[in-house]
PDB file of C-alpha atoms and ligand atoms in Angstrom:
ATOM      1  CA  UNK A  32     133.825 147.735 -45.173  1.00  0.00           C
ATOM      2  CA  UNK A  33     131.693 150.756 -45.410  1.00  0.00           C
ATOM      3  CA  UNK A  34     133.810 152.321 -48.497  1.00  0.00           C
ATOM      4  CA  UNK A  35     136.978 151.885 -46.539  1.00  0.00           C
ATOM      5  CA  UNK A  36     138.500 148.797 -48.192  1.00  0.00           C
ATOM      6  CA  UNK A  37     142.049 148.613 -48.026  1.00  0.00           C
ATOM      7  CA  UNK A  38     144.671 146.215 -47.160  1.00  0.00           C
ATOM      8  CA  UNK A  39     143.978 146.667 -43.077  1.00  0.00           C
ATOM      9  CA  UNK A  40     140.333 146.247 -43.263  1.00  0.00           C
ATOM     10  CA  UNK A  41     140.449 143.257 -45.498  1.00  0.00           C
ATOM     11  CA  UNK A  42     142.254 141.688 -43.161  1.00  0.00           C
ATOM     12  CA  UNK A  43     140.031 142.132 -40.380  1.00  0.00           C
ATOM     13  CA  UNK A  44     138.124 140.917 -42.320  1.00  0.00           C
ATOM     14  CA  UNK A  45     139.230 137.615 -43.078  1.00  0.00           C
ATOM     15  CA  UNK A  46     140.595 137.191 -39.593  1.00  0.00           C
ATOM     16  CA  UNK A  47     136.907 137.997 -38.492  1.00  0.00           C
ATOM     17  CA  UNK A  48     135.855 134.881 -40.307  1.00  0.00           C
ATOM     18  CA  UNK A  49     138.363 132.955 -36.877  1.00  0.00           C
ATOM     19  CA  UNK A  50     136.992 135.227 -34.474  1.00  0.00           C
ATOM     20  CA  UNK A  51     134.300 134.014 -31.936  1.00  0.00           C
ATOM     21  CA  UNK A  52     132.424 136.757 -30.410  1.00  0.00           C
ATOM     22  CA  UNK A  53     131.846 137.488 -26.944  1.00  0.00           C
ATOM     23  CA  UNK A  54     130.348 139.029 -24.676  1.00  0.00           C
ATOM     24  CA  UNK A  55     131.933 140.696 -21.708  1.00  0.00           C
ATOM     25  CA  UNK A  56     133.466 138.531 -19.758  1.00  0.00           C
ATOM     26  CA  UNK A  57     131.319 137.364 -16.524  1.00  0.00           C
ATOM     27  CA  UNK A  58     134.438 137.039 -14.281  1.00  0.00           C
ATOM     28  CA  UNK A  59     136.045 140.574 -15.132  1.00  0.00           C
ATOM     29  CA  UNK A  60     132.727 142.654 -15.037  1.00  0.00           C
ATOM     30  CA  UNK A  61     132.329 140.472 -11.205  1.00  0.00           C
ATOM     31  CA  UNK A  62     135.681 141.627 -10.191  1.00  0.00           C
ATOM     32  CA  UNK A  63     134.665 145.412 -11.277  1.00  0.00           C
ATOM     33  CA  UNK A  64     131.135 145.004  -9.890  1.00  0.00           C
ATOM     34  CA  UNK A  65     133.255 143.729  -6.293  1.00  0.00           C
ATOM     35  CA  UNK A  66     135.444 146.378  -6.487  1.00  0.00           C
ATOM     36  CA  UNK A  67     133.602 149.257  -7.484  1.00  0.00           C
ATOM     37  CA  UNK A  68     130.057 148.033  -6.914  1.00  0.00           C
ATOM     38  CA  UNK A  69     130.166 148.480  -2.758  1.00  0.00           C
ATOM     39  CA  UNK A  70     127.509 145.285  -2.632  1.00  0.00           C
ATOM     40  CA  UNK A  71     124.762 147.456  -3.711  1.00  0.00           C
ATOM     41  CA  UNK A  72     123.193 148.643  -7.039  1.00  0.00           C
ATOM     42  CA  UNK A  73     124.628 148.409 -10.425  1.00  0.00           C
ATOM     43  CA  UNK A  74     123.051 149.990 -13.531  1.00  0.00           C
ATOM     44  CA  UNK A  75     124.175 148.889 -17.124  1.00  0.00           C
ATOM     45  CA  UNK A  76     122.635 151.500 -20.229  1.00  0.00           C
ATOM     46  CA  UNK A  77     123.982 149.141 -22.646  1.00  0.00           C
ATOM     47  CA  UNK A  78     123.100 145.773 -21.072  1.00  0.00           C
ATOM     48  CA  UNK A  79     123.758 143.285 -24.747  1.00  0.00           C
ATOM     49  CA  UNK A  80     124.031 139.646 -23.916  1.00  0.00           C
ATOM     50  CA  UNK A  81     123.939 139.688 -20.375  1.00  0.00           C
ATOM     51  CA  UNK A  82     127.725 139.697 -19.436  1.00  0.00           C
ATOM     52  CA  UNK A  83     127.861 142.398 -17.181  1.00  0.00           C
ATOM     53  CA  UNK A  84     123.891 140.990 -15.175  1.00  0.00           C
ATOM     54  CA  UNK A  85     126.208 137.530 -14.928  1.00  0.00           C
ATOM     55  CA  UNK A  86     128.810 139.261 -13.480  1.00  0.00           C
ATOM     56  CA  UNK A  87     126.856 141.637 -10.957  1.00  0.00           C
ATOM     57  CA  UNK A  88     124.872 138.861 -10.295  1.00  0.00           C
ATOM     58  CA  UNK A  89     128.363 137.041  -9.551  1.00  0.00           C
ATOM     59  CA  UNK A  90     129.516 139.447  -7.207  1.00  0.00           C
ATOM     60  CA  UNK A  91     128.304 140.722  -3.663  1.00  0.00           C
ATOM     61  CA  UNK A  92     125.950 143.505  -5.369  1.00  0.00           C
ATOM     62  CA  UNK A  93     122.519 142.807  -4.870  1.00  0.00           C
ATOM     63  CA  UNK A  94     120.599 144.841  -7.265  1.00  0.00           C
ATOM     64  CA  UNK A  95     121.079 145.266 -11.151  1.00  0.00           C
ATOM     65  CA  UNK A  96     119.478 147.257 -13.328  1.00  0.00           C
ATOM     66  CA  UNK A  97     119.941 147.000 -17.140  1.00  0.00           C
ATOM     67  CA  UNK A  98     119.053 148.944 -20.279  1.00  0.00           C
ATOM     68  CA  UNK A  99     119.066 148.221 -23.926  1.00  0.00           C
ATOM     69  CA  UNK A 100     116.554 148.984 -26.685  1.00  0.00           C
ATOM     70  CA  UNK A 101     117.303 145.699 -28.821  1.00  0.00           C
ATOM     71  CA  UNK A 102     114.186 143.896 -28.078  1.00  0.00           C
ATOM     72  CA  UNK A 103     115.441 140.409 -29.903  1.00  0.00           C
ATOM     73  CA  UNK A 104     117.080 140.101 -26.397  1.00  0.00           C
ATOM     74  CA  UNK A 105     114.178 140.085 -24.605  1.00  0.00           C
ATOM     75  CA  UNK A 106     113.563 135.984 -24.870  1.00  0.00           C
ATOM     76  CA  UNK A 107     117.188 135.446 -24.172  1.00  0.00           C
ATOM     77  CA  UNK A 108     117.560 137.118 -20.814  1.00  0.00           C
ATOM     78  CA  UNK A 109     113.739 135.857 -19.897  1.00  0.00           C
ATOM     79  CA  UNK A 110     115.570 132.084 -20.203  1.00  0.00           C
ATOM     80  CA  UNK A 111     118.499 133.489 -18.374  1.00  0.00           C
ATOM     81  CA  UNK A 112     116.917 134.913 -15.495  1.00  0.00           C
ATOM     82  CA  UNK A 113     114.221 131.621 -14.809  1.00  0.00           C
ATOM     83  CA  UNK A 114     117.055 129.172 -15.077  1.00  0.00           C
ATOM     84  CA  UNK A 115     118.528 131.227 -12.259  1.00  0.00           C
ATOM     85  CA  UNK A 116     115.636 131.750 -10.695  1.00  0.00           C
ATOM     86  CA  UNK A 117     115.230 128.336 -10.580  1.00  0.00           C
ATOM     87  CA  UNK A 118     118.432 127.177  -9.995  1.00  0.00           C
ATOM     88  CA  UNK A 119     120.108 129.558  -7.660  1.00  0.00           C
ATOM     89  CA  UNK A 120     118.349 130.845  -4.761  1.00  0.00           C
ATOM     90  CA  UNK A 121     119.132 134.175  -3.894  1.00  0.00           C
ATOM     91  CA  UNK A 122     118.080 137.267  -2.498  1.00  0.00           C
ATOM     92  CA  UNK A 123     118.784 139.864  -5.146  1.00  0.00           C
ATOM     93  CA  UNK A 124     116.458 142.070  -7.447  1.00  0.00           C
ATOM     94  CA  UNK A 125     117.076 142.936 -11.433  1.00  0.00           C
ATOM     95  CA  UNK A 126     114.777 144.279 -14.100  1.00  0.00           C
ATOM     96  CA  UNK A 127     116.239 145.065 -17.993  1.00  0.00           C
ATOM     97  CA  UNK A 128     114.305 148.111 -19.495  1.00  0.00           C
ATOM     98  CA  UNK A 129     114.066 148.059 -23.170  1.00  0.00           C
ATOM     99  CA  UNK A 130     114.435 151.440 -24.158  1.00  0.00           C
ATOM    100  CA  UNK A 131     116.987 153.747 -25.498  1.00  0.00           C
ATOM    101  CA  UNK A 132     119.227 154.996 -22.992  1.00  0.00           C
ATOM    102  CA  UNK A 133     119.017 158.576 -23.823  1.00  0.00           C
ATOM    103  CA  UNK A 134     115.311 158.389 -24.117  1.00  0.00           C
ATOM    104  CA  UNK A 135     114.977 157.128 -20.040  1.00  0.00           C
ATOM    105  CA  UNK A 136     113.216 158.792 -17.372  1.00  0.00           C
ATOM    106  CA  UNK A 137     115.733 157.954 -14.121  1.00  0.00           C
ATOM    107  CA  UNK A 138     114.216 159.300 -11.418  1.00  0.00           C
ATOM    108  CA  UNK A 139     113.048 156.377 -10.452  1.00  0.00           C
ATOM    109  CA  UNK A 140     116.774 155.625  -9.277  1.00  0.00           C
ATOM    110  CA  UNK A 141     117.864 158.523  -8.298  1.00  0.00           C
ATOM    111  CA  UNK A 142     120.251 158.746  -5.687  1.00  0.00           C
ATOM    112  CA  UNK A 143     120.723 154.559  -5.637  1.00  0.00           C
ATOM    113  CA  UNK A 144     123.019 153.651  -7.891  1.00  0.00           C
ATOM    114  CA  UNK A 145     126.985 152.446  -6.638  1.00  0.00           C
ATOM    115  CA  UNK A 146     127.862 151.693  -9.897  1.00  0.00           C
ATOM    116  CA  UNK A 147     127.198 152.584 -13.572  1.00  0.00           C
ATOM    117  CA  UNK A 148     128.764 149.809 -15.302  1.00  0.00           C
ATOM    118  CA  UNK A 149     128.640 149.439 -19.376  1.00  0.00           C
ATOM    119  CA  UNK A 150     129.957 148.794 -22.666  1.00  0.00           C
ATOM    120  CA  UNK A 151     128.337 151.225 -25.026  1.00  0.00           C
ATOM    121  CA  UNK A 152     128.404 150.564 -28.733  1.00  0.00           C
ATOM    122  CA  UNK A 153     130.947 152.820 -30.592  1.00  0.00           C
ATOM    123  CA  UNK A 154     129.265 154.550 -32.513  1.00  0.00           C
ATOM    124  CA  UNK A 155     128.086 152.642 -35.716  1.00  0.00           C
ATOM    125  CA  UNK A 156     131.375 149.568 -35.128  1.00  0.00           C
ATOM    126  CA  UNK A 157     129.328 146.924 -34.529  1.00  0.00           C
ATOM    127  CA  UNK A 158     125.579 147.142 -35.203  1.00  0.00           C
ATOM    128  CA  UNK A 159     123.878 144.613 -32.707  1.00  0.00           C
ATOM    129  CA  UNK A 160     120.209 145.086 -34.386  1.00  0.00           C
ATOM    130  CA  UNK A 161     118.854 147.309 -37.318  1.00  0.00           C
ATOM    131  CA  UNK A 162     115.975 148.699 -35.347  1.00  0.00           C
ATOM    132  CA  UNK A 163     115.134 152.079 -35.169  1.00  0.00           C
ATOM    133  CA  UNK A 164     116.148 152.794 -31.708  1.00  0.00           C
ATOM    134  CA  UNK A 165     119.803 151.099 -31.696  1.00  0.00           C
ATOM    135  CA  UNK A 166     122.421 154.598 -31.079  1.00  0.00           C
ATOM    136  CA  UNK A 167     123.815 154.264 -34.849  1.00  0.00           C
ATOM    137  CA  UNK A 168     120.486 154.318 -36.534  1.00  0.00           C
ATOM    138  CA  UNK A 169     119.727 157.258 -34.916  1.00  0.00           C
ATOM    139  CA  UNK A 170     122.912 159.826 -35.325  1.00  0.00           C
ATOM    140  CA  UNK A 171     124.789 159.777 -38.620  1.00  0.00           C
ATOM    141  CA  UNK A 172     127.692 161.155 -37.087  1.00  0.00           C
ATOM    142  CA  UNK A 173     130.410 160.415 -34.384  1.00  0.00           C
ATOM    143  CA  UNK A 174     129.518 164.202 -33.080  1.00  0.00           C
ATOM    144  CA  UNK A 175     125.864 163.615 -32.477  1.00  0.00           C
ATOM    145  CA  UNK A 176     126.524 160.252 -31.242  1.00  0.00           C
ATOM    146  CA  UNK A 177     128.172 161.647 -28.488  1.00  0.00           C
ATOM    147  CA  UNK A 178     125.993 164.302 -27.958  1.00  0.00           C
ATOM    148  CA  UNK A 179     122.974 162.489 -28.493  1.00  0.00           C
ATOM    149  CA  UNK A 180     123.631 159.044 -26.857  1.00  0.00           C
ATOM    150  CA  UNK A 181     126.703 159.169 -24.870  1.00  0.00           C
ATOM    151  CA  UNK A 182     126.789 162.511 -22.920  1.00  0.00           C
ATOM    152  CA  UNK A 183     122.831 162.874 -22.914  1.00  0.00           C
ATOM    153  CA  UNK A 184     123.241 159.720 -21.739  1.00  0.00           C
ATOM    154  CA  UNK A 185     125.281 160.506 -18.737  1.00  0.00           C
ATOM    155  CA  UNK A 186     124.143 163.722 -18.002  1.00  0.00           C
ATOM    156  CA  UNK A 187     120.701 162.546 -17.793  1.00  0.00           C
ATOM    157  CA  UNK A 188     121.419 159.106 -15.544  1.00  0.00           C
ATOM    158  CA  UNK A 189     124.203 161.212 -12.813  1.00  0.00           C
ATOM    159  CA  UNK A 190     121.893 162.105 -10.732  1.00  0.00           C
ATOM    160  CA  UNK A 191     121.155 157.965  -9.938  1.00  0.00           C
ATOM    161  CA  UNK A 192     124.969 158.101  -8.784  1.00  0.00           C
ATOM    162  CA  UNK A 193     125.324 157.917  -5.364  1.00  0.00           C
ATOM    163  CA  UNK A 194     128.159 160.847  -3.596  1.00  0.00           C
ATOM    164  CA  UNK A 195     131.462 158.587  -4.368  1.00  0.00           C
ATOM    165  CA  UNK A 196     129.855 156.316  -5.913  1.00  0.00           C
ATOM    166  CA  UNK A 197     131.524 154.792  -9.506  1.00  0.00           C
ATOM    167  CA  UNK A 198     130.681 155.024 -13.410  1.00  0.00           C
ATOM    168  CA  UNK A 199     133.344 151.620 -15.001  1.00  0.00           C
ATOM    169  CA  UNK A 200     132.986 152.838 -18.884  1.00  0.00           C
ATOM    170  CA  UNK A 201     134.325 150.352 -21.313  1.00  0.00           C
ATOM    171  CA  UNK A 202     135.379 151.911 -24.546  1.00  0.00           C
ATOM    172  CA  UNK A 203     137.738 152.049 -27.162  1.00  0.00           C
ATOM    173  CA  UNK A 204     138.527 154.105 -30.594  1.00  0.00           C
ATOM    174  CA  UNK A 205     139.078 152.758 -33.554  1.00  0.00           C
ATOM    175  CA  UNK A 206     141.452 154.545 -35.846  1.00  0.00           C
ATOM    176  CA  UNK A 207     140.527 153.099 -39.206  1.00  0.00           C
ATOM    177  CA  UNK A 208     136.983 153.919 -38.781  1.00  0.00           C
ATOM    178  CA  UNK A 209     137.753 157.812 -37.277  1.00  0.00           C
ATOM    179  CA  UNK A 210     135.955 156.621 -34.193  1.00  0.00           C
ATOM    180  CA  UNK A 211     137.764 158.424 -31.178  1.00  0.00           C
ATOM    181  CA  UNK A 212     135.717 157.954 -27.825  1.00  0.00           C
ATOM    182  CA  UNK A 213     138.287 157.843 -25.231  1.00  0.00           C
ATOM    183  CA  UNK A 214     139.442 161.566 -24.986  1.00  0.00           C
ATOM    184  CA  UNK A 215     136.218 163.068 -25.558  1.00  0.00           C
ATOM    185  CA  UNK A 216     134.818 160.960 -22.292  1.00  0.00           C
ATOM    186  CA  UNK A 217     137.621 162.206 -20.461  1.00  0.00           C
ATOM    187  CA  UNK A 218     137.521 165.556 -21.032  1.00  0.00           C
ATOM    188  CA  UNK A 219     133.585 165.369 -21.270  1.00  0.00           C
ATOM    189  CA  UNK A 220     133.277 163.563 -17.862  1.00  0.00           C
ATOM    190  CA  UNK A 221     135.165 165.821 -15.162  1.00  0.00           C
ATOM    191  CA  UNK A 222     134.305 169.044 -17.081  1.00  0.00           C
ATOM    192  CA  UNK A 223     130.814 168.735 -17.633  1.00  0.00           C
ATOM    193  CA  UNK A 224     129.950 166.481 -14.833  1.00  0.00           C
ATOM    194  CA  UNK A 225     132.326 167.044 -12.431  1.00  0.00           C
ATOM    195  CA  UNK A 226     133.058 163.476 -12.006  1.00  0.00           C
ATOM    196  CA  UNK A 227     137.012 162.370 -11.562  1.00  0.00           C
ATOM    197  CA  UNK A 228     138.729 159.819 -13.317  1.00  0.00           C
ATOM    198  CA  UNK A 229     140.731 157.671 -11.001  1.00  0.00           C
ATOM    199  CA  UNK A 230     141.271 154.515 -12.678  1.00  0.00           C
ATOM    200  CA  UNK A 231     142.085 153.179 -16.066  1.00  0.00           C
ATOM    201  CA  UNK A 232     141.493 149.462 -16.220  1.00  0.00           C
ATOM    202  CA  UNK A 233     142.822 147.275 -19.191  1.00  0.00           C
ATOM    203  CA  UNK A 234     140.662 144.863 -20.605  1.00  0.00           C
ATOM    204  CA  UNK A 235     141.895 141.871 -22.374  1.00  0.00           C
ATOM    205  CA  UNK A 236     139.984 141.378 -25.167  1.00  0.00           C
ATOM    206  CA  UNK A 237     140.053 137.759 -26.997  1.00  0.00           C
ATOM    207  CA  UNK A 238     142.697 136.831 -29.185  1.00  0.00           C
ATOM    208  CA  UNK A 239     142.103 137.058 -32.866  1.00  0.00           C
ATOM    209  CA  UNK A 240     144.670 135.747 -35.511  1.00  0.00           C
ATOM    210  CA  UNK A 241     146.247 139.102 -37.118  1.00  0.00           C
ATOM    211  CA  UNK A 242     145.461 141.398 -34.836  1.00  0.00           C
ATOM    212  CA  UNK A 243     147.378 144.755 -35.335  1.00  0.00           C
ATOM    213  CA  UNK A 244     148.983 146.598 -32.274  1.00  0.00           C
ATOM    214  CA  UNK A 245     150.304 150.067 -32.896  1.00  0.00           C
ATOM    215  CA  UNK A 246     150.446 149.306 -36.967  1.00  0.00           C
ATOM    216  CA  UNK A 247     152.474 146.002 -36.166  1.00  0.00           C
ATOM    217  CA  UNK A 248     150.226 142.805 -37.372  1.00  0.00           C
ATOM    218  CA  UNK A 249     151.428 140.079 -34.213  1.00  0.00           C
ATOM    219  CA  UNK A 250     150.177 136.875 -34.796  1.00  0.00           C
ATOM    220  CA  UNK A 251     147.621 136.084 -32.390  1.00  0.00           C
ATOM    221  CA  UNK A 252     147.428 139.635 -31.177  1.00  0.00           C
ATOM    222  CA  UNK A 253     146.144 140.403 -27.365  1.00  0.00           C
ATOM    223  CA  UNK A 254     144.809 143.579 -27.450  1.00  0.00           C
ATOM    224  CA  UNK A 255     143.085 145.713 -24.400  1.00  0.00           C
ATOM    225  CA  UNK A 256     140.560 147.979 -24.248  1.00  0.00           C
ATOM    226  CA  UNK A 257     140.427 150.268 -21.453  1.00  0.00           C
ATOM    227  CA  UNK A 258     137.542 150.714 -18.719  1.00  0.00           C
ATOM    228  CA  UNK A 259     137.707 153.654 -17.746  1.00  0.00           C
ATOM    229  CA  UNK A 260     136.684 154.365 -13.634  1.00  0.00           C
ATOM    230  CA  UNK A 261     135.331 157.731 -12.692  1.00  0.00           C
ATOM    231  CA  UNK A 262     133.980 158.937  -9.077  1.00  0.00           C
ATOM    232  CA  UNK A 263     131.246 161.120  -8.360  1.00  0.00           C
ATOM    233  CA  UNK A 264     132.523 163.532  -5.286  1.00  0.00           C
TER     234      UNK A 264
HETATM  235  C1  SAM B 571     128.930 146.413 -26.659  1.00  0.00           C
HETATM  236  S1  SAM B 571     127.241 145.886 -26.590  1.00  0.00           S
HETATM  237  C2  SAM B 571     127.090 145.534 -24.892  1.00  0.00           C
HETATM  238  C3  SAM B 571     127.809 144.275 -24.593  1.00  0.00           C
HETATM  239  C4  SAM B 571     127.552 143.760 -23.177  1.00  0.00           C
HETATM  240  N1  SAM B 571     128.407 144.418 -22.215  1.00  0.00           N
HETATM  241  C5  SAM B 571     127.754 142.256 -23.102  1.00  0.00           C
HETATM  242  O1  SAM B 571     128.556 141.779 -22.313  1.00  0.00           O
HETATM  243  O2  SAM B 571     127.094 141.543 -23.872  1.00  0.00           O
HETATM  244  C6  SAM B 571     126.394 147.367 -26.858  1.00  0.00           C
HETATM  245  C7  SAM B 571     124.888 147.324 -26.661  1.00  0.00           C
HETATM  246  O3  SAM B 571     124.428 148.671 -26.811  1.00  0.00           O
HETATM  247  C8  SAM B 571     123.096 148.587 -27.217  1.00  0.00           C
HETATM  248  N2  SAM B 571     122.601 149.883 -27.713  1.00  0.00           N
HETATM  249  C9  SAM B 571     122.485 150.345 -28.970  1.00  0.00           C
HETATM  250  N3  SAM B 571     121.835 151.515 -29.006  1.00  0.00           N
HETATM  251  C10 SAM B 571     121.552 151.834 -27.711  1.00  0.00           C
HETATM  252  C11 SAM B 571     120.849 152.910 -27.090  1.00  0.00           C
HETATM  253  N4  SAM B 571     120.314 153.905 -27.812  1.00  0.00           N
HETATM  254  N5  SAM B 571     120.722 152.883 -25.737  1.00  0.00           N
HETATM  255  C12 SAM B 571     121.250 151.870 -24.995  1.00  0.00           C
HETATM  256  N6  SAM B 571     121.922 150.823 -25.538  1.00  0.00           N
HETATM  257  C13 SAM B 571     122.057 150.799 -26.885  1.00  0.00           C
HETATM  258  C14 SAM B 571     123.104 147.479 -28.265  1.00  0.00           C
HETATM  259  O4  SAM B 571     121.793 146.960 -28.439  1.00  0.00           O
HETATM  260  C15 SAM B 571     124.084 146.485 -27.647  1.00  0.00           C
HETATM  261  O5  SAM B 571     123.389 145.485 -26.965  1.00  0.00           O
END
């Protein structure tokens, strides 16, 4: 509990022990990928188990392109890829790049992405991996987080974005930890980068037994997370 024990987190935490964890789901990062996607090139900074590649690979885009620097995921999406490979005939092109996001050269895709679609981490939440490269080893704080992962991030990867092209940005805050993410991306997004927000998507997350909504424990809680759609002009 990271020094913050108290009656909400121990709860979490024993309701953790019910929880099964997932990945994004395939069929809502397809319907994104179909509606935002145009049937062309997707790029995912934070790629994790694969949920978003299922889901691009799902939809009419034909080209995805993901990053993550936790390397214990290599094998895993190796397995993934030949069974489709062998299984599903197709005509589309993907490559994962295992590298920090905020470390990547992308001109190499400049000017060809549709759609930046991902689910960062936030912040140090959930830590996937302990290496050295993972976004919460690396910045101690929520401030160079942001600055050093998130934004850099973006800033660096906007030029890929094609003119109206999409960035779909799943993320959430969470209060008991003093991680805040939303607002900053907003304000951080058109400001900085021009880009417009024009969508807010909820996401259902899975249910977990417990689950607190606005202070209120509710049984088993549904809770959302939004994905948040911006537009490059
Ligand atoms: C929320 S998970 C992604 C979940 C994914 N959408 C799925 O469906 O499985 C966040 C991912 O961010 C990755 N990550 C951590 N540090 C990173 C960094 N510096 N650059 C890019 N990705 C990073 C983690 O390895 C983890 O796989």
């Amino acid at each position: 509990m990271r020094g913050h024990l108290n009656e909400v987190t121990a709860h979490a935490a024993a309701s953790m022990r019910l929880h099964i964890p997932t990945m994004f789901r395939p069929t809502a990062a397809q319907s994104i990928c179909d509606d935002f996607g145009n049937g062309g090139t997707v790029l995912d900074f934070s790629a994790g188990y694969g949920g978003n590649f299922l889901g691009s690979f799902g939809s009419r885009c034909q080209r995805y392109v993901g990053i993550d620097p936790n390397t214990a995921l290599k094998p895993s999406f190796g397995r993934m890829f030949g069974w489709i490979e062998r299984h599903h005939p197709h005509g589309k092109t993907w490559e994962m790049v295992w590298q920090p996001a905020e470390d990547m050269d992308y001109s190499p895709w400049h000017g060809e992405v549709d759609l930046v679609f991902t689910s960062p981490p936030y912040f140090d939440l959930q830590r996937y991996s302990d290496q050295q490269t993972q976004s919460w080893k690396r910045y101690s704080t929520i401030e160079t987080w942001l600055d050093g992962f998130l934004f850099r991030t973006l800033r660096n990867l906007k030029p890929c974005v094609k003119r109206g092209g999409h960035l779909a940005l799943n993320v959430a805050d969470n209060e008991t930890f003093g991680i805040r993410i939303i607002e900053r991306l907003v304000e951080f997004c058109p400001k900085r980068l021009g880009l417009r927000l024009v969508k807010v998507i909820p996401y259902l997350l899975a249910g977990r037994p417990g689950a607190r909504i606005k202070g209120k424990r509710v049984g088993w809680g549904q809770k959302a997370e939004p994905v948040l759609i911006f537009q490059r002009g």
